[in-house]
Coordinates of C-alpha atoms and ligand atoms in Angstrom, one line a residue:
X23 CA 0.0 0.0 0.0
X24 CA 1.3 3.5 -1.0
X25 CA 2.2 5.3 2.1
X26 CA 3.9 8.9 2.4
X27 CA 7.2 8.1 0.2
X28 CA 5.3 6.6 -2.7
X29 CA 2.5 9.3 -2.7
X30 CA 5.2 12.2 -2.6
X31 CA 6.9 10.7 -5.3
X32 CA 3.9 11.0 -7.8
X33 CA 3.3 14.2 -6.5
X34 CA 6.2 15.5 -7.2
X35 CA 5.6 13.4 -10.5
X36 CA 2.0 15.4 -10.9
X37 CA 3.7 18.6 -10.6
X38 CA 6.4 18.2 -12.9
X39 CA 3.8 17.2 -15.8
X40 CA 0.7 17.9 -15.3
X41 CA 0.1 21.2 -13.7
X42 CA -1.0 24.5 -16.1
X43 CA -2.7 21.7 -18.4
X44 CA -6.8 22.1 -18.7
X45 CA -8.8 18.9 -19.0
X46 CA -11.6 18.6 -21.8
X47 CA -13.3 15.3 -21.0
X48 CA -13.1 12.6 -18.9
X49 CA -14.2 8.7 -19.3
X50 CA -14.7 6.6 -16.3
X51 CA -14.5 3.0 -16.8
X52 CA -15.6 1.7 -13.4
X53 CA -18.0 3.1 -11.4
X54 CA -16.1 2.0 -7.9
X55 CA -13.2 4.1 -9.2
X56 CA -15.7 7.3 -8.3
X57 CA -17.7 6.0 -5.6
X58 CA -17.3 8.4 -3.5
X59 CA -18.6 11.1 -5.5
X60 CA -22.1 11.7 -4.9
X61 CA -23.5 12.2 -8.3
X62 CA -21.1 9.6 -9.8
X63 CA -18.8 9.5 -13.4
X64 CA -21.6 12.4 -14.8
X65 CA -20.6 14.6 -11.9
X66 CA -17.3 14.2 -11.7
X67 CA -16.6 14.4 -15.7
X68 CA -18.9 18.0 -15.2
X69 CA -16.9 19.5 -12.3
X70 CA -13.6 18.8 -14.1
X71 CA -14.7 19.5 -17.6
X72 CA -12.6 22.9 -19.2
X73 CA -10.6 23.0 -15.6
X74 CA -6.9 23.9 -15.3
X75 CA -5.1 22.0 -12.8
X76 CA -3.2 24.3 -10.9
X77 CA -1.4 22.7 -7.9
X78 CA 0.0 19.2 -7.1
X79 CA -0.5 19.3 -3.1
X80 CA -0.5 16.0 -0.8
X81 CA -1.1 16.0 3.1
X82 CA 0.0 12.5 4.7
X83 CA -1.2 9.5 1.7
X84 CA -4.0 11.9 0.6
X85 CA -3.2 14.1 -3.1
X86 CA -5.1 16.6 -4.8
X87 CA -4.9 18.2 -7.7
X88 CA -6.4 22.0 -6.9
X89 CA -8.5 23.0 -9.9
X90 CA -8.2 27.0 -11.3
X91 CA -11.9 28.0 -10.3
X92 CA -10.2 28.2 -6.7
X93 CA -12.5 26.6 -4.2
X94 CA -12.6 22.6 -5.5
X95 CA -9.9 20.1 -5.9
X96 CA -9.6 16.7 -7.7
X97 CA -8.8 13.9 -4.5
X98 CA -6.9 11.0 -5.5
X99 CA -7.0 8.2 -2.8
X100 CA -4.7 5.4 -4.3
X101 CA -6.0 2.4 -2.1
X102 CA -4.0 -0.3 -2.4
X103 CA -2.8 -0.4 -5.5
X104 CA -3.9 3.0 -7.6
X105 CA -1.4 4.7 -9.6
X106 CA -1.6 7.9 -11.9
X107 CA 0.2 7.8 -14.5
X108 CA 0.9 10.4 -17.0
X109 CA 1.0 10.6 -20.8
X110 CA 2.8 12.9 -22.5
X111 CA 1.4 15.6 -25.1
X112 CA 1.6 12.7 -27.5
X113 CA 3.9 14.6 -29.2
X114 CA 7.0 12.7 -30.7
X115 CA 10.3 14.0 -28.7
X116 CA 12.9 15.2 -31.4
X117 CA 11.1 14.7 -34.4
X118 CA 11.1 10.6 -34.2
X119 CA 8.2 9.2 -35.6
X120 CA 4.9 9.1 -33.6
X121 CA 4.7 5.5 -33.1
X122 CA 8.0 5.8 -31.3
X123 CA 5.9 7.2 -28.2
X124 CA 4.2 4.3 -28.0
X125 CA 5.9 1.6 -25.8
X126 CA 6.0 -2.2 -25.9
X127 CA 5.4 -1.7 -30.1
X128 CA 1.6 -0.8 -29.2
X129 CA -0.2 0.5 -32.6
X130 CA -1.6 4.0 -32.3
X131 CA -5.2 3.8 -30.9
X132 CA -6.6 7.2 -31.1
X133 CA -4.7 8.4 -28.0
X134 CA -2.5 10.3 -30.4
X135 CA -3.8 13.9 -30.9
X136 CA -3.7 16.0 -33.9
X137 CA -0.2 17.9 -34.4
X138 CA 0.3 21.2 -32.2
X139 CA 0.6 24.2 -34.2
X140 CA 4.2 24.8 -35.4
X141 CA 6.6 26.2 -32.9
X142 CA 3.9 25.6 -30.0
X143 CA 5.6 25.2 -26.8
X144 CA 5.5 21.5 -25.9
X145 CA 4.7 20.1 -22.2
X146 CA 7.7 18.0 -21.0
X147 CA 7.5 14.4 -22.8
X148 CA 6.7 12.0 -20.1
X149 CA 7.8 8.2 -20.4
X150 CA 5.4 7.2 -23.0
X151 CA 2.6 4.7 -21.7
X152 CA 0.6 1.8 -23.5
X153 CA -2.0 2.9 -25.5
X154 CA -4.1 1.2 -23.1
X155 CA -3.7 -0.7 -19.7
X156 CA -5.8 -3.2 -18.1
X157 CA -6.7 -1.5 -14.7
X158 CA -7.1 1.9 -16.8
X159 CA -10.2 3.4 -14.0
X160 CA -10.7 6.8 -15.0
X161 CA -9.2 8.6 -17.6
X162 CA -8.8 13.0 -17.8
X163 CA -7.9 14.1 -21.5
X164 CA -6.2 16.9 -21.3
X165 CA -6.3 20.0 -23.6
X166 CA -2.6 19.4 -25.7
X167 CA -3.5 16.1 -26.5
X168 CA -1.9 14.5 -22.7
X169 CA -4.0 12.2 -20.4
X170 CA -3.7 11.8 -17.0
X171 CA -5.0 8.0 -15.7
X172 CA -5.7 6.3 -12.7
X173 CA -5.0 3.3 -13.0
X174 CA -5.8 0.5 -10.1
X175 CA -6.0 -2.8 -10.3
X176 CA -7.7 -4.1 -6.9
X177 CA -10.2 -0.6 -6.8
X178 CA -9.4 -0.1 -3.2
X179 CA -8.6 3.8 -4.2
X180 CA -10.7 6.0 -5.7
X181 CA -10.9 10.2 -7.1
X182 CA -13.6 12.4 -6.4
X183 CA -14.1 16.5 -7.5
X184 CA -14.4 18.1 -4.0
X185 CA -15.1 21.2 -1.8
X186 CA -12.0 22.4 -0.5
X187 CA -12.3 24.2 3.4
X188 CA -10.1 26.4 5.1
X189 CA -7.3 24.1 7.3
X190 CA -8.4 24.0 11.2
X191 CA -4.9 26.0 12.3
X192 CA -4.9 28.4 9.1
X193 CA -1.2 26.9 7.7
X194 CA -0.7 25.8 4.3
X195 CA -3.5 22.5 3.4
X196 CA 0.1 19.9 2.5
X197 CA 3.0 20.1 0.5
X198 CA 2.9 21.9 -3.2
X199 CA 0.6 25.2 -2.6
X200 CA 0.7 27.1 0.2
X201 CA -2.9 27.8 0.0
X202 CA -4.3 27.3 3.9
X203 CA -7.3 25.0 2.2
X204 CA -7.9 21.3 2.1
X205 CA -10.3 18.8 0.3
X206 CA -13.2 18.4 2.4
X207 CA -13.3 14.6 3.1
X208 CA -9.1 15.1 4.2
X209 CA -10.2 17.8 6.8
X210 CA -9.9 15.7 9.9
X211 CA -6.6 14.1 8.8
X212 CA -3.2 15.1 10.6
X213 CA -0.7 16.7 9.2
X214 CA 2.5 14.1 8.3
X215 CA 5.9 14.4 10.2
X216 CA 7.7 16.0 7.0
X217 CA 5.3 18.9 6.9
X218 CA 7.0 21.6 8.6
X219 CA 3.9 23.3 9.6
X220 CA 3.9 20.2 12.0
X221 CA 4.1 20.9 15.8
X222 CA 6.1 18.1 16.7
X223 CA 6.1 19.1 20.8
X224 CA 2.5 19.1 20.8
X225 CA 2.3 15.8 18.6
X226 CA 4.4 14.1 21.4
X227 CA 1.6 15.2 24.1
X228 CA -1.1 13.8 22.1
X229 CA 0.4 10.6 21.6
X230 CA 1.4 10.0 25.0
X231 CA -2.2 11.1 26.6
X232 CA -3.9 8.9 23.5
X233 CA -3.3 5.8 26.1
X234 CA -2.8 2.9 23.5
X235 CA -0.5 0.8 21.8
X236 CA 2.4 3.2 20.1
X237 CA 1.8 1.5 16.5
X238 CA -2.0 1.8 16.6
X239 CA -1.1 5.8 17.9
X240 CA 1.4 5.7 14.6
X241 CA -0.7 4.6 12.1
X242 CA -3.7 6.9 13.6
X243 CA -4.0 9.4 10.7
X244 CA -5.9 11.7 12.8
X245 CA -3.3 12.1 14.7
X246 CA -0.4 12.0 12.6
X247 CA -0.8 10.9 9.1
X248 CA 1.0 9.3 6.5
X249 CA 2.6 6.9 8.5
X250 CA 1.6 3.2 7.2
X251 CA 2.5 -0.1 8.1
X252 CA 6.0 -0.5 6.3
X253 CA 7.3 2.4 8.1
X254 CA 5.4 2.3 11.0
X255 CA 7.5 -1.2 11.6
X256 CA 11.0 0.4 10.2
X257 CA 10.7 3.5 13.2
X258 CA 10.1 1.3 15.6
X259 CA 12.7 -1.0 14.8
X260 CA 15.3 2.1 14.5
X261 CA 13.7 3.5 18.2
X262 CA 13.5 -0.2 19.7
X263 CA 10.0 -0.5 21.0
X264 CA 7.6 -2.8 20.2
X265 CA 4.4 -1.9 18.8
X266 CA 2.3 -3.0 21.7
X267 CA 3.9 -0.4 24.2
X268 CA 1.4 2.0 26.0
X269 CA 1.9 5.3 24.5
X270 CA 1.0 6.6 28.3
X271 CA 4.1 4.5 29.8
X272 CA 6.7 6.2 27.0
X273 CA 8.8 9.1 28.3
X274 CA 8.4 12.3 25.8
X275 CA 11.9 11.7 25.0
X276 CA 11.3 8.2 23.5
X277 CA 8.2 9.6 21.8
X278 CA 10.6 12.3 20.1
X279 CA 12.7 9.4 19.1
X280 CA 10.2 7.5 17.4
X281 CA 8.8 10.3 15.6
X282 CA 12.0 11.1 14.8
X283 CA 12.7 8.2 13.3
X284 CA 9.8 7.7 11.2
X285 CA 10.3 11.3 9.4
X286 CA 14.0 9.7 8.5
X287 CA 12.9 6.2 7.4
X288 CA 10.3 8.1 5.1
X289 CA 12.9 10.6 4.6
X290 CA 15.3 8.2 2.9
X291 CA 12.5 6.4 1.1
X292 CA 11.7 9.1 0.1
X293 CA 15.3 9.9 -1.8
X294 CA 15.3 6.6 -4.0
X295 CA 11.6 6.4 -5.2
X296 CA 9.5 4.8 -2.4
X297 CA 9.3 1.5 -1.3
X298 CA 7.4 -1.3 -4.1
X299 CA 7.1 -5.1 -3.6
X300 CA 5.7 -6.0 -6.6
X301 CA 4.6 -4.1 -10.3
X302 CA 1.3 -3.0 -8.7
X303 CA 3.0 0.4 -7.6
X304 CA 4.8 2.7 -9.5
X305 CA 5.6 6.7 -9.7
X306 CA 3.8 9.1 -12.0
X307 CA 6.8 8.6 -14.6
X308 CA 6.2 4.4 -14.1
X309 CA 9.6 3.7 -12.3
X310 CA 9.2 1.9 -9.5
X311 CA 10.6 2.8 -6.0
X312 CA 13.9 1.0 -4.7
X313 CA 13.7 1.5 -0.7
X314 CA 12.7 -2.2 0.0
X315 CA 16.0 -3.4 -0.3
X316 CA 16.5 -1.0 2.5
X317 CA 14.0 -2.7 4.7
X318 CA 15.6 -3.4 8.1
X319 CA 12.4 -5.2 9.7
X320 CA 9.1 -5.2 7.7
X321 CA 8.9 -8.2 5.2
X322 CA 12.2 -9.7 6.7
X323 CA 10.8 -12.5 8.8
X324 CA 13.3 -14.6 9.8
X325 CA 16.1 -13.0 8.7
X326 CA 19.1 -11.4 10.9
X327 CA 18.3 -8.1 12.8
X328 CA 20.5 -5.5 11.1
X329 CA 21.4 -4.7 14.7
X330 CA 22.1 -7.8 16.9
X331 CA 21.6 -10.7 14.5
X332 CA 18.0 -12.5 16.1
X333 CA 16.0 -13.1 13.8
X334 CA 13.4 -10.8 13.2
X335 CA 9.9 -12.1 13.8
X336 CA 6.1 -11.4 12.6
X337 CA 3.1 -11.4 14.6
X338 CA -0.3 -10.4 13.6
X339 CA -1.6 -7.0 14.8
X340 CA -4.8 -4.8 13.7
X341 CA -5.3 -8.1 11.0
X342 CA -1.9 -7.1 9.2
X343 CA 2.0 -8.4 10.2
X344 CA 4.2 -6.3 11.6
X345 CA 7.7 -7.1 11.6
X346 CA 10.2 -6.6 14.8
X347 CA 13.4 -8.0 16.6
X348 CA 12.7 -9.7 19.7
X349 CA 15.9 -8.9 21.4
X350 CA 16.0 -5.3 20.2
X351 CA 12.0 -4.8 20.9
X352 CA 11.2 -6.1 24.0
X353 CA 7.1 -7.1 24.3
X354 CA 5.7 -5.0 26.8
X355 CA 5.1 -7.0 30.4
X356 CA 1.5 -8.7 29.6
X357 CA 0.4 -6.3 32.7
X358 CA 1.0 -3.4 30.9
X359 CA -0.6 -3.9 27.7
X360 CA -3.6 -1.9 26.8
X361 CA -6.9 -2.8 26.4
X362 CA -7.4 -3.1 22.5
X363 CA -4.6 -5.6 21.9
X364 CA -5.8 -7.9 18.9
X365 CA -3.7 -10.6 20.6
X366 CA -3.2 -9.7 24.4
X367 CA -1.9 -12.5 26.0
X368 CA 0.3 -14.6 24.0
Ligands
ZN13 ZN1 17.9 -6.8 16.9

């Protein structure tokens, strides 16, 4: 699942390619893809039609694209497995052929558009895309002859035109536009530990009065967002707890050091791409991210702590695995556990 690394990564993708562009029509392929819109594919095709997307913003796993008329925004939730991907102005780069766009030998299907005028400024040219794809969900043509898909195999995510509201403490809505507004339905998420609008100190008091177990306080996006399991697991493998520790027992220094952590870990994933296990997720360009070879603890069951060499282990928690060393992360004393526990007595 994407978490803050991946979703920056086609941000920053969005923003490089897609942003001054103005979208004539849109066809949605599967009506899940837009559930969440309340007058469905008609809707959401009539709120974006003749729109110029102005910003690329994200706040935590949530992106938007902010839409020129100044009060709406197109949310993109990528689920489990969405990606948007990008095709270029369908313009061949350096005078090759047209067909040469086309990848994997695909013949031309209409995607193509008509020739810009001569000596028309050309948007970048993006890595060029089948003429097609399988999971293709929702597709936005775009004014110079560009689309702009999402594309998700398992329908988990889903995009929807929305309201945007003023943020609750008046600073910018995410990273990418520092207009103070947010899509509605993201309103009550956090803001994400690489935000620097983020107050950390008061954070750290939050978590510790939550009283419950530090991973569950981690992965609350309410309280801080972004944070998913993969790097929930890597923090607090770097801070050595275990991810059943009251929040309430943990000294505000300890706190610091977890939240500390996770920033780097997402940080760092951040530099090389984002973390992918299999094709399902890729950037806005298609690359796919690198960081899981840099995995210390999640996905490594049974191989040698980084650290002290035990092999890490996976248990179950919230239905999902999470990865730790049991000589470096210590199980809190079954006494001190927190009600909640999926598993409190084991
Ligand atoms: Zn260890």
């Amino acid at each position: 699942m994407p978490e803050l690394p991946e979703v920056e990564t086609v941000r920053a993708g969005l923003a490089r390619h897609v942003l001054g562009r103005t979208v004539v029509g849109v066809d949605v392929h599967h009506p899940r893809s837009v559930r969440r819109q309340p007058g469905g594919a008609a809707e959401l095709a009539g709120r974006l039609r003749g729109a110029t997307l102005t910003a690329a913003v994200r706040r935590g796993k949530y992106l938007w694209l902010t839409l020129d008329d100044g009060d709406q925004a197109l949310l993109a939730h990528l689920g489990m497995s969405g990606q948007l991907l990008v095709q270029g102005s369908g313009r061949p780069a350096d005078g090759a052929p047209a067909e040469s766009v086309l990848a994997d030998g695909a013949p031309p299907d209409g995607v193509l558009p008509d020739a810009a005028p001569p000596g028309a400024a050309l948007p970048t040219m993006v890595r060029p895309l089948p003429a097609t794809h399988t999971h293709l969900r929702v597709r936005l043509r775009l004014g110079d002859g560009g689309e702009l898909w999402f594309v998700d195999q398992r329908t988990f995510g889903h995009v929807m035109v929305t309201a945007t509201v003023p943020t609750p403490d008046g600073g910018p809505g995410g990273h990418g536009s520092p207009a103070p507004l947010l899509p509605e339905p993201v309103r009550h998420i956090a803001r994400d530990l690489l935000d620097p609008a983020l107050d950390r100190d008061a954070l750290v008091r939050r978590l510790r009065t939550r009283r419950t177990e530090v991973k569950r306080a981690l992965l609350d996006q309410t309280l801080v967002s972004g944070v998913g399991n993969i790097y929930a697991d890597e923090a607090l493998w770097r801070a050595r707890l275990h991810g059943t520790r009251p929040t309430d027992r943990l000294a505000p220094p300890r706190v610091r050091t977890l939240l500390q952590a996770a920033a780097d870990v997402m940080a760092e994933a951040l530099a090389v791409g984002g973390t992918s296990f299999d094709a399902l997720y890729v950037d806005a360009d298609g690359a796919p991210g690198y960081f899981a070879r840099s995995l210390a603890a999640y996905g490594q069951a049974g191989k040698p702590c980084p650290r002290c060499g035990a092999p890490i282990r996976r248990e179950e928690f919230m239905n999902r695995s999470s990865f730790s060393c049991p000589r470096c992360q210590r199980r809190p004393a079954a006494g001190l556990r927190r009600h909640g526990s999926d598993h409190p007595l084991r």
